[in-house]
Amino acid sequence: MMIPTSKLGTFSSPVKDWIRYKLSFSQLSHLNIPWGVLFAFAIWNLWKNRNSLLFSSKPLHSNLIEHTIHVSAEFYASQPISTATSSSSIQVNWEPPPDGFHKLNSDGCSKGNPGIAEEWGLIRDSLSRWVRDYQMNLGSIRSLAAELKALRQGLIVTQQCGVRCLIVELDAKLILSWVWGNSSNKVLTNLIDDCRTLCCNFEAIIPRHNYRDAKKCADHLTNLGVELPHELVILPHPPSSIRKLLLEDLMGHTTPRFVSTSCTND
């Protein structure tokens, strides 16, 4: 986490002006996170650690820099994209995979960051037929770790079903870039490497992004309100409450979503 060279001369400015200027600085830094975001979390974590040491005699965080980068990345990845570009409405929907392929939709979420988290995933075939659903309580972890654990478990369950060709569809672009792109995260390296290794067990695997609006079935399973156990729960058959949504997916039912014009041109 390096200070941009062009900003080294600002250290002679008055403290309030200096902080205000740093917070508004938008040049991209580590992991393509705006420097202002990294700076805000850096001074916040320094202040928290300083107070914990002075008032509670707690030792300083053993790896404050990596922790700062990690929480900055989670915050930045969770924010809606706000640009000056115009927006347009598109129709999003779940689509079945091509013949010979299965599709995995997975997700992980936490109530708080960190907080009590759960993972889930849904596997369907090229005829939109339900193959497996899996769910599990993950305890207290951060949301991005929950996303990766959900993907890892989905790859394991899919392989156990004998699937050889797979489409993985996620709404988290950051997870896609970590597992299939060139970016990474030092804190979550083990989970990322696990997912990459599991991907090698398939004859063909295709990662895709889709908006959360297209994952109504999976979201319904998450919101059933059942207190999940810490053991893995596998559902070989769909619960009755989800059959209407499965039928809508089969019929190609679409949902409108507003996106920036730059997204539609990607």
XYZ file of N, CA and C in Angstrom:
798
model
N 0.860 -1.180 0.000
C 0.000 0.000 0.000
C 0.893 1.225 0.000
N 1.183 1.773 -1.182
C 2.119 2.872 -1.351
C 1.373 4.200 -1.490
N 1.977 5.261 -0.907
C 1.428 6.605 -1.069
C 1.754 7.090 -2.475
N 0.773 7.589 -3.227
C 1.064 8.100 -4.567
C 2.159 9.150 -4.528
N 3.139 9.040 -5.416
C 4.296 9.932 -5.426
C 3.882 11.390 -5.523
N 2.854 11.664 -6.311
C 2.428 13.046 -6.526
C 1.864 13.697 -5.267
N 1.600 12.878 -4.223
C 0.970 13.418 -3.020
C 1.933 13.500 -1.836
N 3.192 13.142 -2.045
C 4.142 13.168 -0.935
C 4.359 14.588 -0.422
N 4.239 15.587 -1.307
C 4.473 16.970 -0.910
C 3.362 17.572 -0.083
N 2.257 16.873 0.078
C 1.119 17.440 0.810
C 1.262 17.306 2.322
N 2.311 16.638 2.805
C 2.450 16.412 4.245
C 2.718 17.701 5.017
N 3.071 18.784 4.329
C 3.319 20.059 4.999
C 2.043 20.886 5.153
N 0.920 20.384 4.651
C -0.344 21.111 4.730
C -0.913 21.040 6.145
N -1.797 21.986 6.533
C -2.502 21.877 7.821
C -3.249 20.544 7.912
N -3.351 20.000 9.126
C -3.876 18.646 9.298
C -5.280 18.486 8.704
N -6.189 19.413 9.006
C -7.560 19.277 8.502
C -7.604 19.313 6.979
N -6.846 20.238 6.396
C -6.817 20.327 4.932
C -6.199 19.079 4.325
N -5.168 18.574 4.990
C -4.465 17.383 4.504
C -5.394 16.169 4.489
N -6.121 15.971 5.599
C -7.039 14.831 5.684
C -8.163 14.971 4.660
N -8.730 16.179 4.556
C -9.818 16.401 3.604
C -9.349 16.128 2.173
N -8.137 16.556 1.863
C -7.597 16.362 0.513
C -7.364 14.880 0.231
N -6.814 14.166 1.210
C -6.534 12.736 1.019
C -7.826 11.940 0.823
N -8.844 12.291 1.578
C -10.110 11.565 1.472
C -10.783 11.768 0.118
N -10.531 12.898 -0.507
C -11.170 13.179 -1.795
C -10.340 12.701 -2.980
N -9.168 12.113 -2.721
C -8.263 11.715 -3.798
C -8.751 10.409 -4.419
N -8.997 10.412 -5.731
C -9.633 9.265 -6.391
C -8.688 8.407 -7.226
N -7.393 8.723 -7.244
C -6.458 7.898 -8.017
C -6.502 6.459 -7.514
N -6.495 5.499 -8.451
C -6.586 4.094 -8.071
C -5.281 3.632 -7.442
N -5.412 2.860 -6.370
C -4.252 2.336 -5.659
C -4.301 0.814 -5.681
N -3.899 0.175 -4.587
C -3.822 -1.285 -4.514
C -5.176 -1.917 -4.816
N -5.203 -2.981 -5.646
C -6.423 -3.688 -6.042
C -7.426 -2.760 -6.731
N -6.904 -1.679 -7.329
C -7.759 -0.710 -8.027
C -8.770 -0.029 -7.109
N -8.421 0.063 -5.831
C -9.263 0.771 -4.868
C -8.832 2.241 -4.851
N -9.757 3.193 -4.911
C -9.374 4.607 -4.833
C -8.548 4.891 -3.580
N -7.504 5.705 -3.750
C -6.617 5.980 -2.618
C -7.388 6.573 -1.439
N -8.399 7.399 -1.714
C -9.163 8.001 -0.632
C -9.837 6.973 0.260
N -10.299 5.857 -0.326
C -10.929 4.785 0.455
C -9.892 4.093 1.337
N -8.743 3.747 0.756
C -7.677 3.116 1.541
C -7.222 4.032 2.671
N -7.072 5.311 2.366
C -6.610 6.268 3.369
C -7.592 6.356 4.534
N -8.884 6.404 4.223
C -9.900 6.502 5.273
C -9.840 5.306 6.217
N -9.733 4.101 5.661
C -9.670 2.913 6.510
C -8.341 2.820 7.249
N -7.270 3.342 6.645
C -5.960 3.302 7.307
C -5.962 4.156 8.571
N -6.435 5.407 8.473
C -6.417 6.269 9.658
C -7.446 5.817 10.689
N -8.552 5.236 10.202
C -9.564 4.715 11.131
C -9.001 3.545 11.930
N -8.317 2.600 11.245
C -7.736 1.447 11.935
C -6.601 1.857 12.861
N -5.799 2.837 12.444
C -4.741 3.345 13.326
C -5.339 3.948 14.594
N -6.411 4.721 14.441
C -7.061 5.348 15.594
C -7.659 4.296 16.526
N -8.328 3.287 15.968
C -8.903 2.220 16.795
C -7.816 1.463 17.543
N -6.710 1.134 16.849
C -5.625 0.395 17.493
C -4.949 1.230 18.576
N -4.798 2.508 18.312
C -4.185 3.404 19.302
C -5.035 3.464 20.571
N -6.365 3.600 20.413
C -7.260 3.661 21.569
C -7.300 2.339 22.328
N -7.282 1.223 21.592
C -7.290 -0.090 22.245
C -6.028 -0.290 23.072
N -4.904 0.209 22.566
C -3.640 0.072 23.294
C -3.625 0.949 24.535
N -4.094 2.192 24.406
C -4.039 3.133 25.523
C -5.063 2.830 26.605
N -6.286 2.485 26.199
C -7.377 2.376 27.167
C -7.722 0.941 27.568
N -7.326 -0.036 26.751
C -7.641 -1.431 27.071
C -6.408 -2.317 27.123
N -5.246 -1.727 26.907
C -3.969 -2.464 26.923
C -3.962 -3.632 25.944
N -4.719 -3.502 24.853
C -4.729 -4.542 23.829
C -3.568 -4.317 22.871
N -2.875 -5.392 22.471
C -1.745 -5.224 21.552
C -2.217 -4.736 20.186
N -1.315 -4.102 19.468
C -1.633 -3.636 18.124
C -1.904 -4.815 17.205
N -2.719 -4.590 16.187
C -3.014 -5.631 15.194
C -1.715 -6.117 14.576
N -1.546 -7.432 14.489
C -0.279 -8.010 14.033
C 0.020 -7.716 12.571
N -1.006 -7.464 11.774
C -0.790 -7.186 10.346
C -1.775 -6.108 9.906
N -1.529 -4.907 10.371
C -2.488 -3.820 10.190
C -2.644 -3.418 8.726
N -1.559 -3.486 7.958
C -1.627 -3.064 6.553
C -2.532 -3.997 5.756
N -2.305 -5.324 5.878
C -3.133 -6.276 5.138
C -4.584 -6.214 5.600
N -4.788 -6.019 6.908
C -6.160 -5.906 7.431
C -6.855 -4.682 6.836
N -6.129 -3.575 6.739
C -6.697 -2.353 6.165
C -7.074 -2.553 4.703
N -6.183 -3.190 3.937
C -6.469 -3.461 2.528
C -7.690 -4.366 2.397
N -7.781 -5.367 3.282
C -8.886 -6.333 3.219
C -10.231 -5.652 3.457
N -10.335 -4.857 4.530
C -11.622 -4.220 4.830
C -11.943 -3.130 3.802
N -10.907 -2.481 3.259
C -11.139 -1.481 2.208
C -11.707 -2.136 0.962
N -11.144 -3.296 0.601
C -11.615 -4.016 -0.587
C -13.054 -4.465 -0.409
N -13.396 -4.975 0.786
C -14.773 -5.407 1.039
C -15.743 -4.232 0.941
N -15.351 -3.093 1.539
C -16.221 -1.917 1.497
C -16.407 -1.435 0.063
N -15.299 -1.321 -0.672
C -15.366 -0.777 -2.036
C -16.157 -1.697 -2.958
N -15.964 -3.030 -2.790
C -16.663 -3.986 -3.653
C -18.165 -4.006 -3.387
N -18.566 -3.610 -2.186
C -19.991 -3.658 -1.832
C -20.747 -2.391 -2.230
N -20.018 -1.368 -2.700
C -20.667 -0.106 -3.031
C -21.245 -0.125 -4.439
N -22.415 0.490 -4.637
C -22.965 0.604 -5.995
C -22.079 1.495 -6.842
N -22.004 1.184 -8.120
C -21.188 1.977 -9.030
C -21.884 3.310 -9.277
N -21.184 4.408 -9.002
C -21.767 5.729 -9.229
C -20.875 6.503 -10.186
N -21.348 6.728 -11.375
C -20.594 7.477 -12.373
C -21.501 8.525 -12.988
N -20.889 9.367 -13.784
C -21.651 10.427 -14.433
C -22.338 9.934 -15.699
N -22.129 8.682 -16.032
C -22.717 8.158 -17.257
C -24.219 7.952 -17.070
N -24.933 7.954 -18.159
C -26.374 7.752 -18.109
C -26.687 6.288 -17.836
N -27.908 6.030 -17.416
C -28.321 4.662 -17.130
C -29.409 4.236 -18.102
N -29.535 2.945 -18.250
C -30.578 2.406 -19.116
C -31.151 1.158 -18.468
N -32.329 0.777 -18.901
C -32.997 -0.397 -18.345
C -32.700 -1.622 -19.206
N -32.304 -2.700 -18.555
C -32.103 -3.959 -19.259
C -32.971 -5.030 -18.602
N -33.225 -6.086 -19.326
C -33.995 -7.209 -18.795
C -33.025 -8.321 -18.408
N -33.092 -8.756 -17.161
C -32.199 -9.820 -16.706
C -33.022 -11.051 -16.345
N -32.440 -12.201 -16.558
C -33.132 -13.448 -16.223
C -32.117 -14.575 -16.086
N -32.560 -15.653 -15.458
C -31.738 -16.857 -15.372
C -31.902 -17.638 -16.668
N -30.790 -18.096 -17.215
C -30.828 -18.886 -18.442
C -30.240 -20.266 -18.190
N -30.837 -21.312 -18.749
C -30.274 -22.654 -18.584
C -28.945 -22.762 -19.323
N -28.064 -23.624 -18.855
C -26.791 -23.822 -19.550
C -27.012 -24.577 -20.857
N -26.040 -24.563 -21.758
C -26.185 -25.317 -23.014
C -26.158 -26.824 -22.766
N -26.541 -27.592 -23.767
C -26.533 -29.055 -23.657
C -25.162 -29.547 -23.207
N -25.180 -30.509 -22.283
C -23.933 -31.081 -21.795
C -23.341 -30.349 -20.612
N -23.908 -29.188 -20.261
C -23.408 -28.393 -19.137
C -24.434 -28.360 -18.006
N -23.942 -28.110 -16.802
C -24.778 -27.768 -15.657
C -24.432 -26.337 -15.250
N -25.311 -25.729 -14.468
C -25.040 -24.372 -13.985
C -25.087 -24.339 -12.464
N -24.080 -23.684 -11.879
C -24.004 -23.476 -10.435
C -24.193 -21.994 -10.142
N -25.190 -21.685 -9.313
C -25.348 -20.343 -8.747
C -25.053 -20.440 -7.262
N -24.062 -19.719 -6.798
C -23.713 -19.776 -5.379
C -23.649 -18.370 -4.812
N -23.745 -18.288 -3.489
C -23.641 -16.992 -2.823
C -23.358 -17.234 -1.350
N -22.782 -16.233 -0.729
C -22.557 -16.252 0.710
C -22.870 -14.876 1.248
N -23.418 -14.809 2.438
C -23.747 -13.502 3.005
C -23.547 -13.551 4.511
N -23.324 -12.377 5.096
C -23.147 -12.291 6.539
C -23.985 -11.149 7.085
N -24.510 -11.326 8.276
C -25.270 -10.281 8.956
C -24.287 -9.485 9.806
N -23.682 -8.486 9.189
C -22.565 -7.768 9.785
C -21.301 -8.171 9.048
N -20.232 -7.431 9.267
C -19.000 -7.719 8.529
C -17.783 -7.477 9.428
N -17.370 -8.466 10.260
C -17.866 -9.848 10.232
C -19.205 -9.985 10.956
N -19.847 -11.125 10.723
C -21.107 -11.437 11.367
C -21.493 -12.865 11.057
N -22.626 -13.307 11.604
C -23.096 -14.660 11.340
C -23.359 -14.808 9.844
N -22.727 -15.803 9.249
C -22.777 -15.952 7.789
C -23.328 -17.317 7.406
N -23.834 -17.379 6.176
C -24.289 -18.658 5.638
C -23.934 -18.731 4.161
N -23.831 -19.944 3.678
C -23.555 -20.166 2.262
C -24.691 -20.988 1.666
N -24.886 -20.843 0.372
C -25.884 -21.648 -0.322
C -25.528 -21.706 -1.790
N -26.107 -22.664 -2.452
C -25.900 -22.776 -3.888
C -26.951 -23.676 -4.500
N -27.173 -23.488 -5.790
C -28.178 -24.256 -6.516
C -27.579 -24.733 -7.827
N -27.738 -26.029 -8.104
C -27.208 -26.642 -9.326
C -28.386 -27.115 -10.171
N -28.395 -26.706 -11.449
C -29.433 -27.141 -12.387
C -28.799 -27.582 -13.703
N -29.548 -28.391 -14.461
C -29.012 -28.906 -15.720
C -29.518 -28.093 -16.907
N -29.213 -28.567 -18.117
C -29.545 -27.809 -19.327
C -31.044 -27.762 -19.613
N -31.822 -28.597 -18.933
C -33.281 -28.561 -19.065
C -33.930 -27.799 -17.911
N -33.092 -27.067 -17.164
C -33.541 -26.268 -16.009
C -34.003 -27.126 -14.843
N -33.654 -28.402 -14.859
C -34.080 -29.302 -13.775
C -33.177 -29.136 -12.553
N -33.813 -29.182 -11.415
C -33.119 -29.118 -10.121
C -32.229 -30.344 -9.969
N -30.962 -30.127 -9.624
C -30.037 -31.238 -9.365
C -29.697 -31.304 -7.878
N -29.211 -30.212 -7.329
C -28.893 -30.155 -5.900
C -28.979 -28.712 -5.414
N -29.324 -28.589 -4.135
C -29.159 -27.330 -3.415
C -28.361 -27.641 -2.163
N -27.481 -26.738 -1.767
C -26.725 -26.936 -0.531
C -26.765 -25.651 0.287
N -26.772 -25.815 1.611
C -26.818 -24.683 2.528
C -26.022 -25.035 3.772
N -25.424 -24.002 4.387
C -24.645 -24.262 5.590
C -24.426 -22.969 6.361
N -24.494 -23.061 7.688
C -24.139 -21.953 8.568
C -22.616 -21.922 8.698
N -22.020 -20.759 8.470
C -20.558 -20.646 8.474
C -20.005 -20.029 9.749
N -20.869 -19.709 10.707
C -20.372 -19.029 11.897
C -20.139 -17.558 11.606
N -19.242 -16.933 12.346
C -18.981 -15.507 12.195
C -17.751 -15.277 11.320
N -17.963 -14.816 10.098
C -16.873 -14.496 9.174
C -17.276 -13.279 8.338
N -16.358 -12.793 7.528
C -16.628 -11.651 6.657
C -17.346 -12.108 5.389
N -18.019 -11.153 4.755
C -18.890 -11.486 3.623
C -18.126 -12.054 2.433
N -16.939 -11.518 2.118
C -16.194 -12.028 0.966
C -15.683 -13.445 1.217
N -15.313 -13.737 2.468
C -14.920 -15.108 2.805
C -16.113 -16.047 2.645
N -17.303 -15.581 3.026
C -18.515 -16.397 2.862
C -18.794 -16.662 1.385
N -18.586 -15.655 0.538
C -18.780 -15.828 -0.912
C -17.853 -16.914 -1.448
N -16.589 -16.865 -1.049
C -15.612 -17.843 -1.540
C -15.900 -19.239 -1.001
N -16.310 -19.337 0.265
C -16.638 -20.649 0.825
C -17.857 -21.247 0.136
N -18.816 -20.401 -0.212
C -20.001 -20.889 -0.930
C -19.613 -21.433 -2.296
N -18.722 -20.726 -2.980
C -18.256 -21.194 -4.288
C -17.477 -22.494 -4.153
N -16.590 -22.552 -3.172
C -15.796 -23.770 -2.968
C -16.691 -24.970 -2.702
N -17.689 -24.807 -1.819
C -18.595 -25.915 -1.519
C -19.408 -26.299 -2.746
N -19.805 -25.308 -3.539
C -20.564 -25.601 -4.748
C -19.765 -26.415 -5.748
N -18.487 -26.102 -5.891
C -17.632 -26.870 -6.799
C -17.472 -28.308 -6.315
N -17.391 -28.478 -4.988
C -17.270 -29.830 -4.423
C -18.549 -30.628 -4.658
N -19.708 -30.030 -4.326
C -20.988 -30.727 -4.486
C -21.242 -31.051 -5.954
N -20.932 -30.119 -6.835
C -21.139 -30.343 -8.269
C -20.303 -31.506 -8.768
N -19.061 -31.556 -8.325
C -18.191 -32.663 -8.728
C -18.717 -33.990 -8.198
N -19.232 -33.984 -6.963
C -19.786 -35.209 -6.379
C -21.011 -35.695 -7.143
N -21.692 -34.791 -7.830
C -22.854 -35.168 -8.651
C -22.444 -35.745 -10.000
N -21.151 -35.795 -10.257
C -20.671 -36.350 -11.518
C -20.664 -35.369 -12.675
N -20.813 -34.093 -12.386
C -20.822 -33.074 -13.443
C -19.406 -32.882 -13.974
N -19.273 -32.832 -15.293
C -17.962 -32.651 -15.919
C -17.813 -31.286 -16.586
N -18.920 -30.723 -17.044
C -18.880 -29.424 -17.723
C -19.806 -28.462 -16.972
N -19.267 -27.323 -16.558
C -19.998 -26.476 -15.613
C -19.901 -24.996 -15.993
N -21.019 -24.303 -15.819
C -21.041 -22.847 -15.863
C -21.243 -22.351 -14.434
N -20.356 -21.481 -13.979
C -20.465 -20.887 -12.647
C -20.956 -19.455 -12.816
N -22.109 -19.156 -12.247
C -22.718 -17.829 -12.408
C -22.811 -17.143 -11.052
N -22.137 -16.002 -10.917
C -22.091 -15.252 -9.671
C -22.491 -13.808 -9.918
N -22.955 -13.133 -8.852
C -23.213 -11.701 -8.982
C -22.048 -10.873 -8.454
N -21.057 -11.512 -7.838
C -19.903 -10.810 -7.263
C -18.745 -10.802 -8.259
N -18.554 -9.676 -8.941
C -17.481 -9.579 -9.931
C -16.106 -9.725 -9.288
N -15.974 -9.277 -8.037
C -14.681 -9.359 -7.362
C -14.257 -10.809 -7.174
N -15.194 -11.683 -6.811
C -14.879 -13.104 -6.649
C -14.466 -13.707 -7.988
N -15.162 -13.354 -9.057
C -14.807 -13.849 -10.389
C -13.397 -13.421 -10.765
N -13.031 -12.179 -10.441
C -11.696 -11.696 -10.805
C -10.616 -12.365 -9.969
N -10.926 -12.727 -8.725
C -9.936 -13.412 -7.893
C -9.689 -14.841 -8.362
N -10.748 -15.554 -8.672
C -10.606 -16.980 -9.003
C -10.191 -17.183 -10.456
N -10.737 -16.381 -11.363
C -10.466 -16.598 -12.795
C -9.663 -15.469 -13.442
N -9.401 -14.401 -12.711
C -8.658 -13.278 -13.272
C -7.247 -13.202 -12.732
N -6.637 -12.037 -12.885
C -5.255 -11.839 -12.469
C -5.132 -11.214 -11.087
N -6.229 -10.704 -10.529
C -6.163 -10.087 -9.207
C -6.292 -11.146 -8.122
N -5.929 -10.765 -6.890
C -5.996 -11.719 -5.787
C -6.177 -10.957 -4.482
N -6.176 -11.691 -3.379
C -6.329 -11.112 -2.053
C -5.482 -11.940 -1.095
N -4.473 -11.321 -0.492
C -3.538 -12.065 0.351
C -4.223 -12.705 1.550
N -5.202 -12.017 2.109
C -5.879 -12.542 3.300
C -6.679 -13.801 2.968
N -7.236 -13.860 1.765
C -8.112 -14.971 1.375
C -7.449 -15.917 0.377
N -6.119 -15.900 0.335
C -5.377 -16.697 -0.650
C -5.738 -18.174 -0.597
N -5.846 -18.744 0.602
C -6.120 -20.186 0.717
C -7.466 -20.554 0.090
N -8.488 -19.748 0.349
C -9.805 -20.024 -0.232
C -9.779 -19.862 -1.751
N -9.094 -18.830 -2.223
C -8.993 -18.606 -3.669
C -8.270 -19.769 -4.336
N -7.165 -20.210 -3.731
C -6.403 -21.333 -4.294
C -7.220 -22.622 -4.283
N -8.017 -22.827 -3.221
C -8.888 -24.013 -3.172
C -9.854 -24.019 -4.356
N -10.462 -22.864 -4.620
C -11.422 -22.775 -5.733
C -10.731 -23.015 -7.069
N -9.546 -22.454 -7.235
C -8.814 -22.642 -8.492
C -8.449 -24.109 -8.697
N -8.043 -24.765 -7.623
C -7.682 -26.187 -7.717
C -8.895 -27.035 -8.076
N -10.035 -26.759 -7.440
C -11.256 -27.519 -7.726
C -11.710 -27.319 -9.170
N -11.490 -26.140 -9.716
C -11.874 -25.874 -11.109
C -11.135 -26.788 -12.075
N -9.930 -27.204 -11.701
C -9.118 -28.057 -12.580
C -9.695 -29.463 -12.709
N -10.649 -29.821 -11.841
C -11.228 -31.166 -11.879
C -12.330 -31.313 -12.927
N -12.700 -30.218 -13.577
C -13.766 -30.272 -14.583
C -13.173 -30.279 -15.989
N -13.863 -30.944 -16.897
C -13.419 -30.938 -18.291
C -13.551 -29.548 -18.898
N -14.600 -28.847 -18.515
C -14.811 -27.473 -18.983
C -15.524 -26.706 -17.883
N -15.078 -25.483 -17.638
C -15.732 -24.639 -16.636
C -15.723 -23.201 -17.151
N -16.892 -22.568 -17.137
C -17.048 -21.227 -17.701
C -17.605 -20.304 -16.621
N -16.855 -19.288 -16.199
C -17.370 -18.327 -15.220
C -18.185 -17.238 -15.898
N -19.277 -16.841 -15.276
C -20.119 -15.781 -15.831
C -20.640 -14.882 -14.717
N -20.825 -13.619 -15.059
C -21.467 -12.691 -14.128
C -22.932 -12.511 -14.518
N -23.782 -12.453 -13.512
C -25.173 -12.080 -13.735
C -25.642 -11.304 -12.520
N -26.626 -10.472 -12.690
C -27.111 -9.648 -11.589
C -27.939 -10.479 -10.607
N -27.955 -9.997 -9.378
C -28.693 -10.708 -8.328
C -30.169 -10.867 -8.680
N -30.700 -9.927 -9.458
C -32.111 -9.992 -9.851
C -32.434 -11.277 -10.612
N -31.423 -11.893 -11.230
C -31.646 -13.106 -12.019
C -31.552 -14.368 -11.171
N -31.297 -14.210 -9.865
C -31.106 -15.378 -9.001
C -32.217 -15.473 -7.965
N -33.446 -15.374 -8.402
C -34.570 -15.366 -7.469
C -34.709 -16.688 -6.726
N -34.440 -17.787 -7.411
C -34.562 -19.098 -6.755
C -33.558 -19.227 -5.619
N -32.320 -18.872 -5.913
C -31.284 -18.992 -4.898
C -31.550 -18.040 -3.737
N -31.980 -16.815 -4.035
C -32.288 -15.867 -2.973
C -33.464 -16.338 -2.124
N -34.434 -16.982 -2.753
C -35.577 -17.511 -2.005
C -35.104 -18.553 -0.990
N -34.184 -19.398 -1.402
C -33.671 -20.426 -0.494
C -32.955 -19.791 0.691
N -32.266 -18.685 0.438
C -31.561 -17.985 1.506
C -32.535 -17.376 2.501
N -33.675 -16.915 2.012
C -34.619 -16.175 2.849
C -35.749 -17.028 3.414
N -35.571 -18.338 3.415
C -36.617 -19.203 3.960
C -36.805 -18.999 5.458
N -35.787 -18.405 6.096
C -35.920 -18.118 7.514
C -35.614 -19.296 8.412
N -35.049 -20.356 7.865
C -34.717 -21.524 8.674
C -33.357 -21.312 9.319
N -33.233 -21.640 10.591
C -31.955 -21.551 11.285
C -31.077 -22.697 10.813
N -30.054 -22.369 10.054
C -29.224 -23.416 9.462
C -28.273 -24.013 10.488
N -28.053 -25.319 10.434
C -27.057 -25.947 11.301
C -25.660 -25.697 10.758
N -24.649 -26.068 11.545
C -23.265 -25.904 11.091
C -22.845 -27.042 10.166
N -23.683 -28.082 10.042
C -23.379 -29.144 9.090
C -23.961 -28.778 7.728
N -23.363 -29.345 6.701
C -23.833 -29.100 5.344
C -25.202 -29.743 5.139
N -26.144 -28.975 4.587
C -27.486 -29.475 4.284
C -27.618 -29.581 2.769
N -27.964 -30.773 2.283
C -28.147 -31.013 0.853
C -29.626 -31.264 0.584
N -30.190 -30.547 -0.381
C -31.586 -30.755 -0.771
C -31.622 -31.346 -2.178
N -31.893 -32.659 -2.305
C -31.946 -33.264 -3.637
C -33.222 -32.923 -4.394
N -34.243 -32.429 -3.669
C -35.517 -32.084 -4.307
C -35.931 -30.681 -3.864
N -36.576 -29.914 -4.739
C -36.949 -28.539 -4.383
C -38.092 -28.493 -3.381
N -38.041 -27.581 -2.404
C -39.190 -27.394 -1.511
C -40.367 -26.815 -2.295
N -41.558 -27.057 -1.827
C -42.762 -26.644 -2.566
C -42.837 -25.129 -2.752
N -42.274 -24.375 -1.817
C -42.391 -22.917 -1.874
C -41.612 -22.292 -3.027
N -40.722 -23.056 -3.645
C -39.875 -22.485 -4.691
C -40.322 -22.885 -6.096
N -41.312 -23.739 -6.196
C -41.680 -24.287 -7.511
C -42.160 -23.218 -8.485
N -42.846 -22.199 -7.991
C -43.312 -21.123 -8.873
C -42.118 -20.387 -9.491
N -41.094 -20.119 -8.683
C -39.906 -19.431 -9.189
C -39.137 -20.301 -10.176
N -39.083 -21.601 -9.921
C -38.428 -22.516 -10.859
C -39.141 -22.507 -12.207
N -40.472 -22.447 -12.153
C -41.251 -22.404 -13.397
C -40.991 -21.097 -14.151
N -40.882 -19.985 -13.419
C -40.588 -18.699 -14.056
C -39.221 -18.724 -14.746
N -38.236 -19.336 -14.091
C -36.917 -19.470 -14.719
C -37.001 -20.315 -15.979
N -37.759 -21.397 -15.903
C -37.919 -22.285 -17.055
C -38.547 -21.543 -18.236
N -39.464 -20.626 -17.945
C -40.162 -19.882 -18.994
C -39.394 -18.636 -19.443
N -38.245 -18.372 -18.810
C -37.444 -17.213 -19.203
C -37.981 -15.886 -18.711
N -38.679 -15.906 -17.576
C -39.251 -14.681 -17.016
C -38.143 -13.674 -16.721
N -38.327 -12.423 -17.152
C -37.298 -11.400 -16.988
C -37.697 -10.363 -15.943
N -36.674 -9.666 -15.418
C -36.866 -8.593 -14.450
C -36.100 -7.368 -14.930
N -36.722 -6.179 -14.943
C -35.990 -4.982 -15.384
C -34.976 -4.535 -14.342
N -33.849 -4.037 -14.818
C -32.810 -3.518 -13.933
C -32.149 -2.317 -14.608
N -31.942 -1.251 -13.822
C -31.258 -0.077 -14.350
C -29.755 -0.228 -14.122
N -28.980 -0.061 -15.186
C -27.522 -0.143 -15.114
C -26.942 1.050 -15.852
N -25.691 1.389 -15.522
C -25.036 2.484 -16.228
C -24.778 2.083 -17.669
N -24.744 3.056 -18.540
C -24.544 2.780 -19.962
C -23.231 2.073 -20.209
N -22.199 2.396 -19.406
C -20.894 1.763 -19.592
C -20.965 0.274 -19.338
N -21.861 -0.168 -18.411
C -22.000 -1.601 -18.126
C -22.610 -2.330 -19.309
N -23.558 -1.704 -19.981
C -24.213 -2.376 -21.102
C -23.293 -2.491 -22.293
N -22.222 -1.686 -22.308
C -21.284 -1.736 -23.423
C -20.100 -2.638 -23.160
N -20.008 -3.234 -21.960
C -18.875 -4.107 -21.617
C -18.884 -5.359 -22.465
